[in-house]
C-alpha positions as MATLAB code, in Angstrom:
seq = 'MRLIVIFKDKPAMMAHRAIYEEQHLAYLESNHTEISIGGGLREEVGGIFVGGLWVLEVDSFERANELVMNDPYYDPALREFDILVWGKAGNRAAVL';
ca = [
       0.000    0.000    0.000;
       1.306    3.436   -0.858;
       1.102    5.930    1.985;
       2.605    9.301    2.714;
       3.650   10.719    6.042;
       3.570   14.484    6.471;
       5.577   15.747    9.430;
       5.075   19.152   11.030;
       7.957   20.332   13.201;
       7.949   22.688   16.156;
      10.787   25.284   16.181;
      12.842   23.318   18.733;
      13.061   20.448   16.235;
      16.000   22.170   14.480;
      18.291   21.455   17.444;
      17.036   17.853   17.578;
      17.746   17.483   13.844;
      21.340   18.614   14.375;
      21.900   15.976   17.061;
      20.251   13.043   15.280;
      20.884   13.770   11.583;
      23.413   10.965   10.989;
      21.260    8.364   12.756;
      18.153    9.552   10.891;
      19.850    9.316    7.491;
      21.158    5.833    8.351;
      17.631    4.855    9.407;
      16.184    6.040    6.090;
      18.841    4.069    4.214;
      18.272    0.908    6.242;
      14.525    1.125    5.522;
      14.761    2.245    1.881;
      12.582   -0.610    0.625;
       9.651    0.802    2.598;
      10.566    4.504    2.775;
      10.801    5.131   -0.972;
      11.322    8.877   -0.731;
      11.994   11.068    2.271;
      12.998   14.658    2.740;
      12.627   17.882    4.652;
      10.128   20.642    3.960;
      10.886   24.365    4.077;
       8.717   27.439    3.566;
      11.337   29.016    1.280;
      14.559   28.094   -0.476;
      17.338   27.978    2.108;
      14.889   28.437    4.976;
      14.746   26.369    8.121;
      13.056   22.988    8.047;
       9.428   23.100    9.149;
       8.610   19.446    8.551;
       9.157   16.517    6.279;
       7.510   14.102    3.890;
       7.895   10.370    3.302;
       6.461    8.241    0.528;
       6.019    4.710    1.830;
       5.375    1.300    0.299;
       4.203   -0.723    3.300;
       1.779   -3.501    4.176;
      -0.270   -1.518    6.689;
      -0.893    1.713    8.552;
       0.518   -0.045   11.602;
       3.834   -0.592    9.811;
       3.900    3.065    8.711;
       3.342    4.149   12.312;
       6.106    1.806   13.477;
       8.544    3.311   10.960;
       7.764    6.812   12.240;
       8.055    5.873   15.911;
      11.421    4.158   15.413;
      12.982    7.047   13.475;
      15.684    8.822   15.526;
      14.139   12.143   14.470;
      10.785   11.336   16.035;
      10.013   13.048   19.322;
       6.307   13.618   20.027;
       7.125   16.869   21.850;
       8.823   18.255   18.720;
       7.084   16.695   15.735;
       3.516   15.864   14.723;
       2.586   13.673   11.760;
      -0.281   12.438    9.613;
      -0.326    9.206    7.640;
      -2.431    9.338    4.487;
      -3.178    7.040    1.558;
      -1.692    8.347   -1.682;
      -2.417    7.281   -5.230;
      -0.370    8.641   -8.099;
      -2.562   10.350  -10.710;
      -2.661    8.509  -14.020;
      -1.685    5.219  -12.423;
      -5.042    3.513  -11.960;
      -3.526    0.470  -10.276;
      -2.060    2.652   -7.510;
      -5.213    4.683   -6.785;
      -7.157    3.277   -3.848;
];
């Protein structure tokens, strides 16, 4: 199932990112078969990160939630997230 995760960061997340960046990037790499695409979101070019987005190929919402919770970047005091179903336009097989 194709899902996306949209993360919304609180301002204090920038310091957390600096501490855990290497572990987070290693985590994304070690889970690359399920986290197809991942990256930070900014309000402007060169601006601070305000969140992130993942495109997932997973078996369930439970697995998506598990991936988020095990990410070194995740701290519920600093980051909120939504998990949503995503279907690529023009790809009828992927639209749910």
